[in-house]
PDB file of C-alpha atoms in Angstrom:
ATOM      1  CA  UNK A 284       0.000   0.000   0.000  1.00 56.00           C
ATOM      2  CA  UNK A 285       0.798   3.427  -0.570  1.00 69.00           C
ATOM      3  CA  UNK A 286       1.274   4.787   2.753  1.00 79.00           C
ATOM      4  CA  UNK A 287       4.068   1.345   3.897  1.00 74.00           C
ATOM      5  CA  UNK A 288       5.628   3.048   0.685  1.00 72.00           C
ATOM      6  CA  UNK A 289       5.709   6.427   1.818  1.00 77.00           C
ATOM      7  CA  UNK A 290       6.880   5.288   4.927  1.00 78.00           C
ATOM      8  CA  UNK A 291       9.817   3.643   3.793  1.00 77.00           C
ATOM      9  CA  UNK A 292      10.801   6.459   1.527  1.00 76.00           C
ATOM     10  CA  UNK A 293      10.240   8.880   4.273  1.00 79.00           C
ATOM     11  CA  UNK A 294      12.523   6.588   6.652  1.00 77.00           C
ATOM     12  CA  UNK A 295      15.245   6.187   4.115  1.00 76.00           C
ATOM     13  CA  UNK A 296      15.552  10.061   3.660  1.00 77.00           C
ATOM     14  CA  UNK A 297      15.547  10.233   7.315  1.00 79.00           C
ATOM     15  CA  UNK A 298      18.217   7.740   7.958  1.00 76.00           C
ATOM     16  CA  UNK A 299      20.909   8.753   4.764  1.00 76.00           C
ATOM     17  CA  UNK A 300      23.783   8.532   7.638  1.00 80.00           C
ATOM     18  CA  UNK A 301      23.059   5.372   8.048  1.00 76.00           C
ATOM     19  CA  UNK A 302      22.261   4.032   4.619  1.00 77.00           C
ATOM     20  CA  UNK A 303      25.762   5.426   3.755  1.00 80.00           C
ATOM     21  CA  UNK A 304      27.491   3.844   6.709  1.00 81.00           C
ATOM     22  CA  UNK A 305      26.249   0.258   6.249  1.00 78.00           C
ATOM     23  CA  UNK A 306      23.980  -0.232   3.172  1.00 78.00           C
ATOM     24  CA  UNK A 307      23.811  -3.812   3.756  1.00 77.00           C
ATOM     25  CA  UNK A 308      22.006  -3.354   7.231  1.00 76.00           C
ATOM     26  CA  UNK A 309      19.802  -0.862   5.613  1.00 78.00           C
ATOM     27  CA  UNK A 310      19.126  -3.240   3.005  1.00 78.00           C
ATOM     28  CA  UNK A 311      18.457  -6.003   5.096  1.00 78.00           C
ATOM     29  CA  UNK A 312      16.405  -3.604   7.305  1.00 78.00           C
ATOM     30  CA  UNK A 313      14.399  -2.706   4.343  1.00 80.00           C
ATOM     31  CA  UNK A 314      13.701  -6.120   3.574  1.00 80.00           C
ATOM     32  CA  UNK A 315      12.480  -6.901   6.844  1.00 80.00           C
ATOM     33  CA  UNK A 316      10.001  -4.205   6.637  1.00 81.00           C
ATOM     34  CA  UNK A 317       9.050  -5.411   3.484  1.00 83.00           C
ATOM     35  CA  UNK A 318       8.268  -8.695   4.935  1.00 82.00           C
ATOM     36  CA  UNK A 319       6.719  -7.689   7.322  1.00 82.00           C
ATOM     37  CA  UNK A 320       4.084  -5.812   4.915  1.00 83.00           C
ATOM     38  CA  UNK A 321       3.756  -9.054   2.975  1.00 83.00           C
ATOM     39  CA  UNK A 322       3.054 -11.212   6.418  1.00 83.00           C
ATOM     40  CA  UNK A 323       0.467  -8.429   7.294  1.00 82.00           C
ATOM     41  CA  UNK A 324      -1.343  -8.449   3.722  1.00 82.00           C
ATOM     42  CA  UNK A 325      -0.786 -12.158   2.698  1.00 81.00           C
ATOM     43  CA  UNK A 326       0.227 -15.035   5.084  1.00 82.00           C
ATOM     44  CA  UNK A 327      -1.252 -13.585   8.728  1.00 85.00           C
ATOM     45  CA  UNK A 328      -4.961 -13.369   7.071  1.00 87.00           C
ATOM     46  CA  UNK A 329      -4.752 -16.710   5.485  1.00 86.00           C
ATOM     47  CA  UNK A 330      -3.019 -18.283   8.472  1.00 85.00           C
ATOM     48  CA  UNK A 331      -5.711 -16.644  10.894  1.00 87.00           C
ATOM     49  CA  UNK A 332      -8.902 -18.009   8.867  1.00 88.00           C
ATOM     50  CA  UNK A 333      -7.300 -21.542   8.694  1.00 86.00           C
ATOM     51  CA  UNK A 334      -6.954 -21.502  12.252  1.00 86.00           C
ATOM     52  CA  UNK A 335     -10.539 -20.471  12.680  1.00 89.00           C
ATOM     53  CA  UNK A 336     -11.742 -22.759  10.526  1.00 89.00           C
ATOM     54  CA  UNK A 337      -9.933 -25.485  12.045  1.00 86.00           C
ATOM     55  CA  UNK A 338     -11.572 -24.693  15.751  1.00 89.00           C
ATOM     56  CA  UNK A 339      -9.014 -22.051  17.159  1.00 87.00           C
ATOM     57  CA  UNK A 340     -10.650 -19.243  20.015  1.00 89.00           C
ATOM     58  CA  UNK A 341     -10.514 -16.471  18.685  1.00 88.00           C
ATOM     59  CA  UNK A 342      -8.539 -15.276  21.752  1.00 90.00           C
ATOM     60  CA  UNK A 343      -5.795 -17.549  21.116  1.00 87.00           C
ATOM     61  CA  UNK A 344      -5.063 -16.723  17.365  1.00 87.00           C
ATOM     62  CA  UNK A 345      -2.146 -14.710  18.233  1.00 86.00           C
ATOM     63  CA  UNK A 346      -0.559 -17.460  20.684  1.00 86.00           C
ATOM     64  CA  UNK A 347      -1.077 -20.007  18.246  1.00 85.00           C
ATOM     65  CA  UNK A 348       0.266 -17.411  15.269  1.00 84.00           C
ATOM     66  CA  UNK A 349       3.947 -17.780  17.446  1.00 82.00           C
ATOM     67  CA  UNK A 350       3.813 -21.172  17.558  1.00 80.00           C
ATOM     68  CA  UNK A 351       3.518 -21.335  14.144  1.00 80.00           C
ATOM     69  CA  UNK A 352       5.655 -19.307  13.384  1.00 78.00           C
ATOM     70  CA  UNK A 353       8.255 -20.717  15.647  1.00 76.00           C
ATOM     71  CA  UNK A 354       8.232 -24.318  14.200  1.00 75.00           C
ATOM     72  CA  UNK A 355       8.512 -22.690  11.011  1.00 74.00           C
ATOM     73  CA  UNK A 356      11.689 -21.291  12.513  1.00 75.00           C
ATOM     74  CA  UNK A 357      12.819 -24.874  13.406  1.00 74.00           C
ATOM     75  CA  UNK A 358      11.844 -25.922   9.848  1.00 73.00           C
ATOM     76  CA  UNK A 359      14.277 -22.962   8.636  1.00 75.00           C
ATOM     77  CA  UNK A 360      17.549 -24.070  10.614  1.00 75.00           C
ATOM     78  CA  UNK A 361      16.864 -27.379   9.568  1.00 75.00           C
ATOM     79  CA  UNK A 362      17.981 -26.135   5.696  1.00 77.00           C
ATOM     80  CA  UNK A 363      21.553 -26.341   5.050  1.00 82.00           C
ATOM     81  CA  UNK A 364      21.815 -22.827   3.451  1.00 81.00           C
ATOM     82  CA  UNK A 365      20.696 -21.735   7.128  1.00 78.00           C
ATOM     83  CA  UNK A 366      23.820 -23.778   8.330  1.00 79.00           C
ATOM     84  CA  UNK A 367      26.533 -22.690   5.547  1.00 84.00           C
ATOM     85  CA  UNK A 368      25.461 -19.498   4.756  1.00 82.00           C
ATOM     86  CA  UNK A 369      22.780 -18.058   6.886  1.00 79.00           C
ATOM     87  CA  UNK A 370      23.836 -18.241  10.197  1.00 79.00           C
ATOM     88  CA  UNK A 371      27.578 -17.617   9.599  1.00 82.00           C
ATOM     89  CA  UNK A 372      27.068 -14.295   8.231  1.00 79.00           C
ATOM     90  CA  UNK A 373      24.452 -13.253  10.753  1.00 77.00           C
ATOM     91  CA  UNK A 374      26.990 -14.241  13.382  1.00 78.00           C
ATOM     92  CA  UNK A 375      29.415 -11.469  12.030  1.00 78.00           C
ATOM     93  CA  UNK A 376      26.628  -8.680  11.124  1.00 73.00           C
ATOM     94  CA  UNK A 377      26.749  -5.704  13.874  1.00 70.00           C
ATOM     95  CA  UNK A 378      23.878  -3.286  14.243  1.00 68.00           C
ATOM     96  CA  UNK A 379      24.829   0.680  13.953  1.00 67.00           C
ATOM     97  CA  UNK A 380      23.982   3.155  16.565  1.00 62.00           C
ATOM     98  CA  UNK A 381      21.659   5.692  15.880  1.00 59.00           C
ATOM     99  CA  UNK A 382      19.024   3.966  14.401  1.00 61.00           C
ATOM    100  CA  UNK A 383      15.258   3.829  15.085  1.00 64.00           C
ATOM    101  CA  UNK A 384      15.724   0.647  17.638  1.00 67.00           C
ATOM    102  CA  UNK A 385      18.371   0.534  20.596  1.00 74.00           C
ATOM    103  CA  UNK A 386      21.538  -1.288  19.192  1.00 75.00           C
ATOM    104  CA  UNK A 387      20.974  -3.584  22.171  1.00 80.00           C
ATOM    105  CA  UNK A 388      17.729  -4.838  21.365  1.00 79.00           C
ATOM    106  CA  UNK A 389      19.025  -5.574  18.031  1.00 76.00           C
ATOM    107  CA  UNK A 390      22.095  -7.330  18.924  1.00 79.00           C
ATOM    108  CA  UNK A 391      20.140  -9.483  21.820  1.00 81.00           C
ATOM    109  CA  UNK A 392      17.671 -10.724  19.023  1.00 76.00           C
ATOM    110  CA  UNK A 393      19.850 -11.419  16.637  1.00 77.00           C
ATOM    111  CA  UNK A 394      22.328 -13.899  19.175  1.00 77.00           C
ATOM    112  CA  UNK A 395      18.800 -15.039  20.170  1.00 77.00           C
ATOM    113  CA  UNK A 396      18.664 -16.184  16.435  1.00 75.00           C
ATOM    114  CA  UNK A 397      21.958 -16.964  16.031  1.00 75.00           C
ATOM    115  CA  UNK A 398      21.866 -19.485  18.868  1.00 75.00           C
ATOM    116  CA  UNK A 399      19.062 -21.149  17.133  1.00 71.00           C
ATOM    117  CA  UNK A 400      20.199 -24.432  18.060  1.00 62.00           C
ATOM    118  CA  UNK A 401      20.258 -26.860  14.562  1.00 55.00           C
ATOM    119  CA  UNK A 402      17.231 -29.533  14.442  1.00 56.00           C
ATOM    120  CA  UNK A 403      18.418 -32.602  12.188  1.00 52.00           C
ATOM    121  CA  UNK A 404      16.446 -32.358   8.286  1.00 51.00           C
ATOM    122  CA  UNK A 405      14.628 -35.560   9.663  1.00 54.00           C
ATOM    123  CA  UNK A 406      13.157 -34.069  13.034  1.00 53.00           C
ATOM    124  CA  UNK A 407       9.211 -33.722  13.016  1.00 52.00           C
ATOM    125  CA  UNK A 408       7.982 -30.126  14.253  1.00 53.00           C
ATOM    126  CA  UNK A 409       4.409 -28.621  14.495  1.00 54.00           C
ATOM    127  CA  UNK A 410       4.754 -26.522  11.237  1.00 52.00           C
ATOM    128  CA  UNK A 411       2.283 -26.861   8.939  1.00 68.00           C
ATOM    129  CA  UNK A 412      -0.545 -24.119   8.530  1.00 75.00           C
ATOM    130  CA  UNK A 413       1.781 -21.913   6.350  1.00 75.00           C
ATOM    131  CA  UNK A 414       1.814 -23.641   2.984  1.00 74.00           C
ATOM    132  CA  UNK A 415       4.231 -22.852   0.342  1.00 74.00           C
ATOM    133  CA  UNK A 416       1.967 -21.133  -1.567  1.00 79.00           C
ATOM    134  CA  UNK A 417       1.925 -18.819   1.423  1.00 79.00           C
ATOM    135  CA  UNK A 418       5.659 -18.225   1.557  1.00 77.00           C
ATOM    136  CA  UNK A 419       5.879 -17.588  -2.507  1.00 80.00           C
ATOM    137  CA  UNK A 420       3.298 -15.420  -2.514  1.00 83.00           C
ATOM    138  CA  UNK A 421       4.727 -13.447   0.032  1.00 82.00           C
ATOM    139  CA  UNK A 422       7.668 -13.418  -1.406  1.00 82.00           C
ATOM    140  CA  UNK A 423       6.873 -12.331  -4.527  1.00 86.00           C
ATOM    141  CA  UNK A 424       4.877  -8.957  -2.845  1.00 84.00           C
ATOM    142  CA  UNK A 425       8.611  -8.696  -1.306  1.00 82.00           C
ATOM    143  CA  UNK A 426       9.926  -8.698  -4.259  1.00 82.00           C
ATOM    144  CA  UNK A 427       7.357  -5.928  -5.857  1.00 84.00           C
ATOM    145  CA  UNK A 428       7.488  -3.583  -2.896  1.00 80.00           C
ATOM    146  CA  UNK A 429      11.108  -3.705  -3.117  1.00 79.00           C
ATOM    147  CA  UNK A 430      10.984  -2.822  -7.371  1.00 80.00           C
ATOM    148  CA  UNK A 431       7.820  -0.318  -6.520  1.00 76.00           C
ATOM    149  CA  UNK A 432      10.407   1.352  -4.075  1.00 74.00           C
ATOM    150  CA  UNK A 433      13.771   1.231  -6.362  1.00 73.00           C
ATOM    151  CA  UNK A 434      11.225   2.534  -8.954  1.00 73.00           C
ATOM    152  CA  UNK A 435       9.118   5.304  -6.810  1.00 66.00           C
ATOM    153  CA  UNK A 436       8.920   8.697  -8.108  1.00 47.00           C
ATOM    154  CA  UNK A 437      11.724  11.119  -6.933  1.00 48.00           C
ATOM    155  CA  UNK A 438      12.540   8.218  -5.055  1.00 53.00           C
ATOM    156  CA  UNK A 439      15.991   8.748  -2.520  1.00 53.00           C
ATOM    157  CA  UNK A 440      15.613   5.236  -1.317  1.00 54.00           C
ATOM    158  CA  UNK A 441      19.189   4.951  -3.408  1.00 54.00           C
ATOM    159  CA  UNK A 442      19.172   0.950  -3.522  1.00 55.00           C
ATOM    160  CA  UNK A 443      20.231  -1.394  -6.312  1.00 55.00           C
TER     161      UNK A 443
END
């Protein structure tokens, strides 16, 4: 939607320092954001009427949402991109200072994530409401918010 847009361009111009200093972060940052648009406007809706339909109280959507989303976490470290890839480079990745959330909350979440401890490919978790489907639909809005921002009139989101 137009106003996540505006938002994003509007944080970018507000944030140039740091954009310079560590584009990757901002990148990354960006992409999170992103994400987190698609999860709002594809996968949470979806996820939320399955659970409904499958019997969930309504007052314990949002529990059951972070379970969900947790196995699906398991199911992630499982992969060995996660292992080889993933997971080193996160392990070396520093947040700046001066940005919109305390370097220290940063930093604890992402040793929190780091310290994911690896589940073996043949372990059985709980995942299972988000489909595929899901994930490469959301994916693909990722992917379009990102060119709709790269593309945005007068746009000084400066990414490539």
């Amino acid at each position: 939607d137009n106003e996540w847009i505006n938002n994003v361009l509007e944080f970018s111009k507000n944030n140039a320092n740091i954009k310079k200093k560590t584009p990757d972060f901002f990148k990354g940052f960006l992409i999170h954001i992103l994400t987190d648009i698609a999860w709002d406007q594809i996968i949470q809706p979806k996820l939320f009427e399955l659970m409904k339909s499958s019997g969930i109280d309504e007052t314990k959507l949002n529990e059951k949402k972070w379970n969900e989303l947790l196995a699906f976490d398991k199911e992630a470290v499982k992969l060995e991109v996660w292992r080889e890839k993933i997971r080193p480079l996160l392990k070396s990745a520093y947040a700046p200072c001066g940005f919109t959330v305390d370097k220290k909350d940063i930093d604890e979440y992402k040793n929190s994530v780091v310290d994911m401890k690896f589940i073996p490919p043949n372990t059985q978790t709980s995942f299972g409401l988000i489909s595929d489907d899901m994930i490469n639909t959301a994916a693909k809005q990722v992917f379009e918010l990102y060119e709709s921002l790269r593309n945005a009139q007068n746009s000084t989101i400066g990414i490539k």
